[in-house]
Amino acid sequence: MATPYLDVQNLTKSFGAEMLFKNISFSIAEGQRVGLIAKNGTGKSTLLSILTQKESYDEGKIIYHKDIKIGFLGQTPHFNPEDSVLDACFNHQGNEERVHRAKQILTQLKIKDMSQPMGQLSGGQQKRVALANVLLTDPDFLILDEPTNHLDLDMTEWIEGYLSRGNKTMLMVTHDRYLLDRTCNLILELDNRTIYTYRGNYAYYLEKRQERIENMQTEITKANNLYRKELDWMRRMPQARGHKARYREDAFYELEKIAKQRIEDRQIRLKSKSVYIGSKIFECKYVSKKFGEDKIILKDFYYNFARYEKMGVVGNNGTGKSTFIKMLLGLESIDEGSFDIGDTVKFGYFSQEGLKFDEQQKVIDVVTDVAEYIDMGGGKHLSASQFLQNFLFTPDQQHNYVYKLSGGEKRKLYLCTVLMKNPNFLVLDEPTNDLDIQTLQILEEYLADFPGCVIVVSHDRYFMDKVVDHLLVFKGNGNIKDFPGNYTQYREWNSLQSKESPQKNSPKTTNAQTEQDSSKRTQRTDLRRKMSYKEKREFEQLETEISAIEHEIKAIEEELCSGTLGIDELTEKSKRLPVLKDELDEKSMRWLELSEIGN
């Protein structure tokens, strides 16, 4: 039986009159990878802060297994701005081996200058240093709050691979549904101040959650039917009741609680039919843009955007994705070329920076300042309040002050203000950061039905697969690929290219890119030549060794679960397993380091 790492018993937390959760209980055992799901503002981050002793609670018990080491990654890490990157990882301590390992992890997370002061790093870079910090401590139990925020796609896939390997134990809050699906074996859902446990991955959770909601709806319907009869009895009975009658009266109040429950599960799909956009959208005519002499964003870039197009813009951080859409919107100057935009185009822009709200305003007032009613087309109108309810703002929340909202709720409110203006061309820059999964699902449906044009910049792979029909892939140095398909299809195509000749199945390349692609291939060939003979041999040997270790780990894990081993064999293999996993991590890190040289 697996060792229990964490046991939470009857935990209660409130802020003033607002109850976040009441008497919740759950446990996490060694080897369990747990995803925590909840709507924005219902207490996910608060729960993690309580579990890591950064916040108090009202009642209950939190029991950790003795001697386990906990690693915690918060949403917003804090560092001494004068510390170098390496100092921030070790607090001025660390032997040569640990420093070497730190450099390996930081390099994988695209932090190259180890001596740079932390105060000069962006918020995203600081998050990556914090992630490296947590991984370096080699904890027994990882607690992660939105680990993929500010990570680009390559880094997200790297962390997914890291968390999937071996027998790690973790509790994670994330809106990245592929990460939940591929790494977690247990889902906890915080809903209506209580907690529900689903013993499977994200796909299993979706199926079982729907069953739970349907069963609950049936129970509420039955309770309502009985409630009407009992209410009639309560009204007819005199106030002076006998013992049996008082028992029935108590049962009535319990029944009333069930009957008056409300399941906040949106059944209506929000569709806008009022949008019209002409046949001419925009033409990007041989646009060039660079910062300084070295950082090229676009070079003679041509693109003619089609009507009803839903485009995803992907690429590593710093390749120019946000700059590209700011140039389209006229918020950033261009060096050469022009954007020719159609007369009917009306942009709706959701920026990374977000909207600056008046914190003393009420949520409903923020929205009614934009519009009292929203024309949904076909003679259908929604009030500002109804529109907010479709994005899971309850009537109580609508009359809350903005300063009381969580970060995710503020992002959701900002999104509502953009959509309510009825644009016919939505430009969304990282709309998924800090939004809960339920809101993401609503937004995905809205965009799938949206009768206008969409450009989305996002690192959320699941979201991109749901929303876009093709991609612009920013590879850096002005090199941009136009790929006809979604993100998963692009990754599959990309992996095939390493096995086939570059001429086969090549997607369309934008004008003026062919020469750059040839240059890029030459650069990559040069990089490969720089790998020494000894490094090449080591790289090949590592691939063989990693495969052998993975097979041995799998075989041992199967044997340990079989129940056929004797005490001596069980002890021996239990000791062997962590040694193998450490060896696998070390060799994988070295393989990744060499692969950077080879690519």
XYZ file of C-alpha atoms in Angstrom:
599
model
C 0.000 0.000 0.000
C 1.323 3.440 -0.997
C 2.592 5.735 1.778
C 0.173 8.600 2.591
C 2.004 11.910 2.036
C -0.815 14.308 2.907
C -4.066 13.910 4.821
C -6.529 16.824 4.974
C -9.396 16.424 7.462
C -12.525 18.636 7.696
C -10.766 21.785 6.506
C -12.798 25.011 6.616
C -11.825 28.468 5.360
C -13.807 31.692 5.095
C -13.096 35.363 4.447
C -15.547 37.325 6.593
C -19.044 36.219 5.632
C -17.820 34.449 2.471
C -17.277 30.696 2.916
C -14.681 29.306 0.477
C -14.915 25.661 1.562
C -16.376 23.801 4.502
C -15.296 20.495 6.101
C -13.395 19.295 3.031
C -11.318 16.117 3.354
C -8.921 14.385 0.960
C -5.611 12.529 0.988
C -2.670 12.200 -1.404
C -0.465 9.114 -1.383
C 3.056 8.534 -2.701
C 3.049 8.340 -6.510
C -0.288 10.105 -6.951
C -0.252 13.013 -9.399
C -3.225 15.162 -8.484
C -4.866 17.970 -10.458
C -6.997 20.489 -8.524
C -9.822 22.051 -10.577
C -12.198 24.857 -9.587
C -13.767 28.031 -10.943
C -11.881 31.320 -10.483
C -12.406 32.844 -7.049
C -13.534 29.642 -5.310
C -10.310 29.016 -3.392
C -7.789 26.974 -5.435
C -4.769 29.178 -4.728
C -5.964 29.808 -1.160
C -6.052 26.049 -0.546
C -2.478 25.667 -1.848
C -1.360 28.578 0.360
C -2.945 26.877 3.379
C -1.256 23.562 2.565
C 2.134 25.322 2.347
C 1.561 27.254 5.622
C 1.419 30.629 3.860
C -2.156 31.224 5.004
C -4.233 30.295 8.066
C -7.476 28.296 8.152
C -10.526 28.254 10.417
C -10.899 24.581 11.343
C -9.615 21.124 10.474
C -6.330 19.217 10.348
C -3.478 19.040 7.821
C -1.169 16.067 8.386
C 2.001 15.479 6.331
C 4.023 12.278 6.437
C 7.091 12.960 8.585
C 10.409 13.746 6.909
C 9.034 14.380 3.404
C 10.504 17.309 1.486
C 7.930 19.646 -0.118
C 8.622 21.829 -3.160
C 6.181 24.690 -3.800
C 5.844 26.826 -6.938
C 3.561 29.810 -6.368
C 1.819 31.837 -9.079
C 3.910 34.961 -8.425
C 7.413 34.203 -7.079
C 9.451 36.849 -5.221
C 13.237 37.241 -5.389
C 15.877 39.685 -4.183
C 16.258 41.897 -7.304
C 20.026 42.194 -6.739
C 20.683 38.430 -6.646
C 22.066 36.835 -9.794
C 20.089 34.001 -11.376
C 22.443 31.400 -9.869
C 22.408 33.064 -6.424
C 18.593 33.002 -6.528
C 18.768 29.240 -7.010
C 21.110 28.567 -4.086
C 20.991 31.561 -1.734
C 24.782 31.821 -2.179
C 25.247 28.096 -1.454
C 25.670 25.045 -3.597
C 28.435 22.652 -4.582
C 29.852 22.325 -8.092
C 27.606 19.388 -8.995
C 24.427 21.258 -7.968
C 25.551 24.367 -9.855
C 26.079 22.233 -12.975
C 22.604 20.706 -12.615
C 21.117 24.185 -12.049
C 22.696 25.414 -15.279
C 21.263 22.402 -17.144
C 17.716 23.039 -15.910
C 17.927 26.814 -16.407
C 19.209 26.306 -19.966
C 16.256 24.025 -20.727
C 13.958 26.746 -19.394
C 15.624 29.256 -21.781
C 17.496 31.180 -19.051
C 20.945 31.679 -20.590
C 22.642 34.463 -18.588
C 23.275 32.973 -15.139
C 24.878 36.163 -13.790
C 21.989 38.489 -14.739
C 20.346 40.225 -11.729
C 16.836 38.936 -10.987
C 15.503 42.515 -11.045
C 16.245 42.670 -14.797
C 14.195 39.552 -15.613
C 10.594 39.673 -16.840
C 7.800 38.127 -14.763
C 7.834 35.093 -17.050
C 11.595 34.624 -16.687
C 11.318 34.909 -12.887
C 8.623 32.206 -12.938
C 11.013 29.939 -14.843
C 13.834 30.549 -12.329
C 11.347 29.713 -9.550
C 10.429 26.488 -11.379
C 14.122 25.574 -11.705
C 14.496 26.310 -7.974
C 11.746 23.848 -7.086
C 13.063 21.094 -9.366
C 16.602 21.521 -8.002
C 15.533 20.718 -4.431
C 14.441 17.261 -5.686
C 11.329 17.272 -3.439
C 9.323 14.204 -2.447
C 6.075 16.109 -2.957
C 5.591 18.887 -5.547
C 2.862 21.531 -5.094
C 2.505 23.634 -8.245
C 0.252 26.661 -8.853
C -0.142 27.272 -12.627
C 3.331 25.930 -13.576
C 2.869 26.562 -17.337
C 1.893 30.258 -17.098
C 4.492 32.297 -19.026
C 6.112 29.141 -20.453
C 6.251 28.858 -24.244
C 5.146 25.686 -26.034
C 8.554 23.996 -26.053
C 8.998 24.571 -22.322
C 5.438 23.446 -21.576
C 6.120 20.162 -23.348
C 9.437 19.827 -21.508
C 7.777 20.252 -18.094
C 5.031 17.830 -19.146
C 7.684 15.227 -19.943
C 9.484 15.895 -16.651
C 6.320 15.521 -14.554
C 5.258 12.370 -16.426
C 8.493 10.509 -15.762
C 8.982 8.184 -12.808
C 6.905 7.944 -9.665
C 6.565 11.640 -8.767
C 4.008 12.809 -6.197
C 2.368 16.155 -6.856
C -0.627 18.425 -6.363
C -1.097 20.883 -9.222
C -3.446 23.725 -10.142
C -3.389 24.328 -13.903
C -5.765 25.278 -16.717
C -3.589 23.305 -19.194
C -5.909 20.403 -19.974
C -3.337 18.389 -21.954
C -1.011 18.633 -18.945
C -3.820 17.430 -16.639
C -4.721 14.607 -19.004
C -1.176 13.368 -19.590
C 0.339 13.711 -16.116
C -2.454 13.339 -13.519
C -3.952 10.108 -12.207
C -6.373 11.738 -9.768
C -8.516 14.889 -10.071
C -9.906 16.901 -7.145
C -12.738 19.296 -7.970
C -13.534 22.133 -5.557
C -17.174 23.035 -6.227
C -19.973 24.556 -4.141
C -17.677 24.751 -1.041
C -17.011 20.997 -1.047
C -14.564 18.664 -2.776
C -15.136 15.755 -5.166
C -12.569 13.061 -5.997
C -12.184 11.424 -9.433
C -9.686 8.556 -9.650
C -8.430 9.076 -13.192
C -7.093 11.693 -15.596
C -8.832 14.771 -17.007
C -10.814 12.845 -19.663
C -12.129 10.489 -16.944
C -13.020 13.504 -14.777
C -15.086 15.088 -17.572
C -17.112 11.910 -18.010
C -17.711 11.311 -14.289
C -18.415 14.973 -13.511
C -21.226 14.963 -16.061
C -22.655 11.834 -14.397
C -22.459 13.564 -10.992
C -24.281 16.658 -12.271
C -27.029 14.569 -13.914
C -27.522 12.515 -10.723
C -27.620 15.678 -8.626
C -30.151 17.263 -11.001
C -32.378 14.180 -10.661
C -32.124 14.381 -6.857
C -33.039 18.093 -6.880
C -36.034 17.465 -9.179
C -37.343 14.702 -6.866
C -36.802 16.911 -3.818
C -38.723 19.760 -5.458
C -41.720 17.505 -6.184
C -41.827 16.303 -2.577
C -41.104 19.815 -1.266
C -44.302 21.205 -2.806
C -46.404 18.567 -0.972
C -44.616 19.111 2.335
C -44.898 22.895 1.992
C -48.650 22.528 1.675
C -48.680 20.382 4.844
C -46.563 22.994 6.713
C -49.014 25.737 5.802
C -52.095 23.738 6.898
C -50.724 22.383 10.183
C -51.254 24.425 13.372
C -48.191 25.904 15.116
C -48.586 23.654 18.191
C -47.304 20.371 16.748
C -46.821 16.997 18.369
C -43.555 15.027 18.503
C -44.148 13.215 15.199
C -45.133 16.427 13.477
C -41.985 18.173 14.737
C -39.893 15.310 13.331
C -41.624 15.799 9.964
C -40.983 19.550 10.240
C -37.237 18.981 10.752
C -37.213 16.669 7.710
C -38.973 19.424 5.739
C -36.132 21.896 6.372
C -33.540 19.323 5.279
C -35.586 18.675 2.127
C -35.797 22.429 1.501
C -31.974 22.665 1.477
C -31.771 20.057 -1.307
C -34.681 21.504 -3.300
C -33.181 24.994 -3.295
C -29.747 23.897 -4.520
C -28.636 25.413 -7.798
C -26.182 23.730 -10.123
C -24.104 26.395 -11.802
C -23.650 24.401 -14.982
C -24.409 26.445 -18.065
C -26.682 24.621 -20.514
C -27.077 27.444 -23.084
C -24.416 27.836 -25.761
C -23.710 31.529 -26.240
C -23.860 32.398 -29.961
C -23.519 35.789 -31.599
C -25.255 36.084 -34.963
C -25.248 39.861 -35.261
C -21.684 40.142 -36.587
C -21.101 40.980 -40.265
C -17.727 41.247 -41.970
C -17.028 42.022 -45.634
C -14.956 39.934 -48.027
C -11.855 42.117 -47.677
C -10.207 41.605 -44.278
C -6.549 42.672 -44.348
C -3.529 42.331 -46.570
C -0.082 42.366 -45.010
C 2.078 43.784 -47.823
C 5.756 42.856 -47.510
C 6.086 44.171 -43.977
C 9.487 44.378 -42.285
C 10.193 45.102 -38.633
C 13.245 44.802 -36.426
C 14.486 46.084 -33.085
C 18.075 47.297 -33.231
C 20.351 45.542 -35.713
C 19.902 41.982 -34.508
C 16.275 41.296 -33.544
C 14.298 40.714 -36.753
C 10.528 40.275 -36.275
C 9.323 40.334 -39.902
C 11.225 40.498 -43.179
C 9.274 41.226 -46.402
C 6.328 39.342 -44.912
C 3.242 38.953 -47.143
C -0.107 37.535 -46.056
C -3.684 37.973 -47.282
C -6.154 37.191 -44.480
C -9.353 35.451 -45.606
C -12.947 35.969 -44.460
C -14.007 33.844 -41.414
C -10.405 32.762 -40.853
C -9.418 31.542 -37.384
C -5.666 31.784 -37.070
C -3.376 30.730 -34.241
C -0.023 32.459 -33.737
C 2.544 30.287 -31.959
C 6.261 30.379 -31.297
C 8.772 30.682 -28.493
C 8.863 33.732 -26.244
C 10.597 36.707 -27.843
C 9.969 35.718 -31.490
C 7.588 38.647 -32.118
C 4.055 37.252 -31.831
C 2.627 40.121 -29.756
C 4.567 42.676 -31.821
C 2.964 41.283 -34.996
C -0.596 41.788 -33.754
C 0.237 45.227 -32.348
C 1.479 46.242 -35.806
C -1.774 44.965 -37.334
C -3.756 47.054 -34.823
C -1.619 50.153 -35.441
C -0.189 50.068 -31.910
C 3.376 49.402 -33.110
C 5.124 51.090 -36.026
C 6.492 49.142 -38.995
C 9.796 49.730 -40.802
C 8.659 48.902 -44.347
C 5.521 47.709 -46.153
C 1.899 48.268 -45.127
C -1.286 46.729 -43.701
C -4.319 47.256 -45.950
C -7.399 46.707 -43.754
C -10.977 46.282 -45.052
C -13.568 49.022 -44.417
C -15.969 46.728 -42.502
C -13.349 45.378 -40.059
C -14.020 46.230 -36.407
C -11.296 44.889 -34.107
C -11.850 43.608 -30.580
C -8.464 43.400 -28.820
C -7.726 41.390 -25.674
C -4.175 42.291 -24.623
C -1.775 40.524 -22.280
C -1.595 43.643 -20.140
C -5.356 43.571 -19.524
C -7.741 46.412 -18.728
C -7.115 48.845 -15.897
C -10.355 48.810 -13.886
C -11.686 51.260 -11.352
C -11.365 48.906 -8.363
C -14.191 50.712 -6.522
C -16.727 50.007 -9.286
C -19.150 47.106 -9.113
C -18.755 44.334 -11.715
C -22.169 45.032 -13.269
C -21.343 48.749 -13.594
C -18.090 47.992 -15.453
C -20.095 46.062 -18.035
C -23.059 48.436 -18.332
C -20.558 51.250 -19.003
C -19.791 49.321 -22.214
C -23.401 48.380 -23.087
C -26.753 47.873 -21.333
C -27.803 45.230 -23.886
C -25.904 43.037 -26.318
C -27.360 42.302 -29.768
C -26.933 38.547 -30.358
C -28.619 38.689 -33.783
C -31.872 37.143 -34.984
C -33.873 39.560 -32.847
C -32.263 38.194 -29.649
C -30.795 40.552 -27.033
C -29.062 39.804 -23.736
C -28.902 42.224 -20.837
C -25.464 43.001 -19.413
C -26.353 40.837 -16.404
C -27.438 37.879 -18.586
C -24.228 38.132 -20.603
C -22.162 38.038 -17.386
C -24.110 35.003 -16.167
C -23.164 33.179 -19.360
C -19.549 33.705 -18.298
C -20.311 32.310 -14.827
C -20.610 35.574 -12.893
C -23.403 34.864 -10.393
C -25.837 37.672 -9.453
C -23.979 38.049 -6.129
C -20.601 38.361 -7.874
C -22.017 40.922 -10.316
C -22.779 43.232 -7.391
C -19.337 42.734 -5.848
C -16.703 45.433 -6.089
C -13.904 44.810 -8.612
C -11.220 44.856 -5.894
C -12.803 41.720 -4.388
C -12.272 39.694 -7.580
C -9.427 37.198 -7.992
C -6.870 37.748 -10.769
C -8.634 35.180 -12.963
C -12.036 36.810 -12.406
C -10.624 40.203 -13.453
C -9.272 38.635 -16.667
C -12.697 37.109 -17.300
C -14.402 40.474 -16.737
C -11.969 42.107 -19.174
C -12.820 39.407 -21.741
C -16.545 40.183 -21.332
C -15.935 43.901 -21.987
C -14.136 43.020 -25.255
C -16.829 40.612 -26.509
C -19.718 42.928 -25.566
C -18.595 45.587 -28.064
C -19.658 43.192 -30.866
C -16.407 43.266 -32.883
C -16.235 41.235 -36.100
C -12.490 40.547 -35.814
C -11.224 39.286 -32.452
C -7.509 39.604 -31.691
C -6.727 37.714 -28.487
C -3.218 37.837 -26.985
C -2.813 35.090 -24.365
C -6.518 35.017 -23.405
C -6.191 31.741 -21.496
C -3.749 32.875 -18.767
C -5.455 32.722 -15.344
C -8.862 31.697 -16.741
C -10.500 28.645 -15.166
C -11.306 25.602 -17.290
C -15.084 26.216 -17.304
C -14.545 29.736 -18.703
C -12.126 28.375 -21.306
C -14.800 25.914 -22.467
C -17.353 28.752 -22.806
C -14.848 30.879 -24.753
C -13.987 27.926 -27.029
C -17.673 27.440 -27.873
C -18.133 31.164 -28.455
C -15.164 31.322 -30.850
C -16.184 28.130 -32.676
C -19.583 29.733 -33.441
C -18.205 33.251 -34.004
C -19.232 34.456 -37.514
C -16.247 36.790 -37.900
C -12.435 36.480 -37.926
C -10.120 35.480 -35.085
C -6.386 35.706 -34.392
C -5.236 34.011 -31.172
C -1.780 34.111 -29.610
C -1.677 31.350 -26.989
C 0.515 28.730 -25.352
C -2.566 26.672 -24.433
C -2.327 23.682 -26.783
C -5.817 22.305 -26.029
C -7.398 25.725 -26.594
C -5.556 26.185 -29.914
C -6.653 22.744 -31.124
C -10.281 23.619 -30.368
C -10.322 27.110 -31.891
C -7.954 27.579 -34.856
C -7.907 26.121 -38.352
C -4.333 27.055 -39.203
C -1.205 28.573 -37.710
C 1.454 31.156 -38.238
C 4.527 29.663 -36.583
C 7.076 32.290 -35.502
C 10.477 30.607 -35.472
C 12.550 33.715 -34.748
C 14.797 35.887 -36.908
C 11.857 36.776 -39.209
C 11.277 33.136 -40.158
C 7.507 32.450 -40.262
C 5.667 29.337 -41.463
C 2.012 29.258 -42.468
C 0.717 25.808 -41.522
C -2.756 24.557 -42.599
C -3.998 22.868 -39.433
C -4.150 23.100 -35.653
C -1.340 22.831 -33.110
C -1.368 19.032 -32.644
C -1.364 18.512 -36.426
C 1.611 20.878 -36.696
C 3.540 18.968 -34.027
C 2.819 15.679 -35.815
C 3.938 17.156 -39.148
C 7.042 18.634 -37.532
C 8.075 15.299 -36.023
C 7.644 13.626 -39.415
C 9.994 16.150 -41.008
C 12.886 14.834 -38.943
C 12.262 11.383 -40.485
C 11.501 12.451 -44.073
C 13.188 14.726 -46.596
C 12.326 18.432 -46.241
C 10.710 18.468 -49.723
C 7.918 16.018 -48.778
C 4.602 17.251 -47.374
C 5.993 20.786 -47.039
C 3.371 23.337 -45.970
C 3.109 26.599 -47.843
C 5.905 29.009 -47.020
C 5.202 32.723 -46.996
C 6.931 34.946 -49.584
C 10.541 35.841 -48.926
C 10.955 32.937 -46.486
C 12.601 30.321 -48.763
C 16.011 31.951 -48.584
C 15.687 32.370 -44.798
C 14.711 28.682 -44.406
C 17.770 27.641 -46.388
C 19.895 29.903 -44.180
C 18.272 28.415 -41.071
C 19.063 24.868 -42.237
C 22.664 25.921 -42.884
C 22.859 27.419 -39.383
C 21.537 24.199 -37.884
C 24.038 22.132 -39.892
C 26.822 24.374 -38.582
C 25.587 23.826 -35.040
C 25.659 20.065 -35.533
C 29.242 20.234 -36.805
C 30.215 21.889 -33.523
C 29.275 18.751 -31.566
C 32.544 16.905 -31.033
C 33.035 13.254 -31.933
C 33.128 12.393 -28.230
C 29.828 14.264 -27.627
C 28.172 12.489 -30.568
C 29.184 9.112 -29.145
C 27.910 10.160 -25.695
C 24.612 11.374 -27.199
C 24.038 8.033 -29.009
C 25.037 6.071 -25.900
C 22.630 8.108 -23.726
C 19.680 7.259 -26.002
C 20.421 3.544 -25.553
C 20.944 3.872 -21.785
C 17.780 5.964 -21.224
C 15.686 3.408 -23.131
C 17.162 0.539 -21.072
C 16.532 2.367 -17.746
C 12.927 3.164 -18.739
C 12.313 -0.509 -19.551
C 13.835 -1.622 -16.234
C 11.728 0.921 -14.267
C 8.558 -0.278 -16.005
C 9.415 -3.938 -15.308
C 10.122 -3.250 -11.600
C 6.914 -1.226 -11.177
C 4.901 -4.095 -12.718
C 6.609 -6.617 -10.420
C 6.001 -4.478 -7.321
C 2.295 -4.326 -8.181
C 2.024 -8.053 -8.991
C 1.897 -9.297 -5.371
C 4.137 -12.283 -6.285
C 7.453 -11.071 -4.825
C 8.955 -12.372 -1.620
C 10.051 -10.012 1.187
C 13.734 -9.958 0.124
C 12.909 -9.354 -3.550
C 10.366 -6.674 -2.606
C 12.941 -4.859 -0.444
C 15.676 -5.119 -3.080
C 13.491 -3.828 -5.941
C 11.996 -1.038 -3.791
C 15.544 0.198 -3.110
C 16.551 -0.169 -6.761
C 13.623 1.906 -8.117
C 14.570 5.383 -6.727
C 18.215 4.807 -7.767
C 17.066 4.140 -11.342
C 14.799 7.189 -11.357
C 17.608 9.470 -10.194
C 19.850 7.978 -12.892
C 17.116 8.517 -15.508
C 16.698 12.184 -14.507
C 20.453 12.769 -14.665
C 20.907 11.092 -18.064
C 17.812 12.801 -19.488
C 19.174 16.198 -18.413
C 22.499 15.449 -20.124
C 20.685 14.219 -23.253
C 18.642 17.456 -23.362
C 21.808 19.509 -22.921
C 23.511 17.737 -25.845
C 20.386 17.917 -27.999
C 20.527 21.736 -27.715
C 24.020 21.599 -29.291
C 22.929 19.111 -31.934
C 19.877 21.093 -33.055
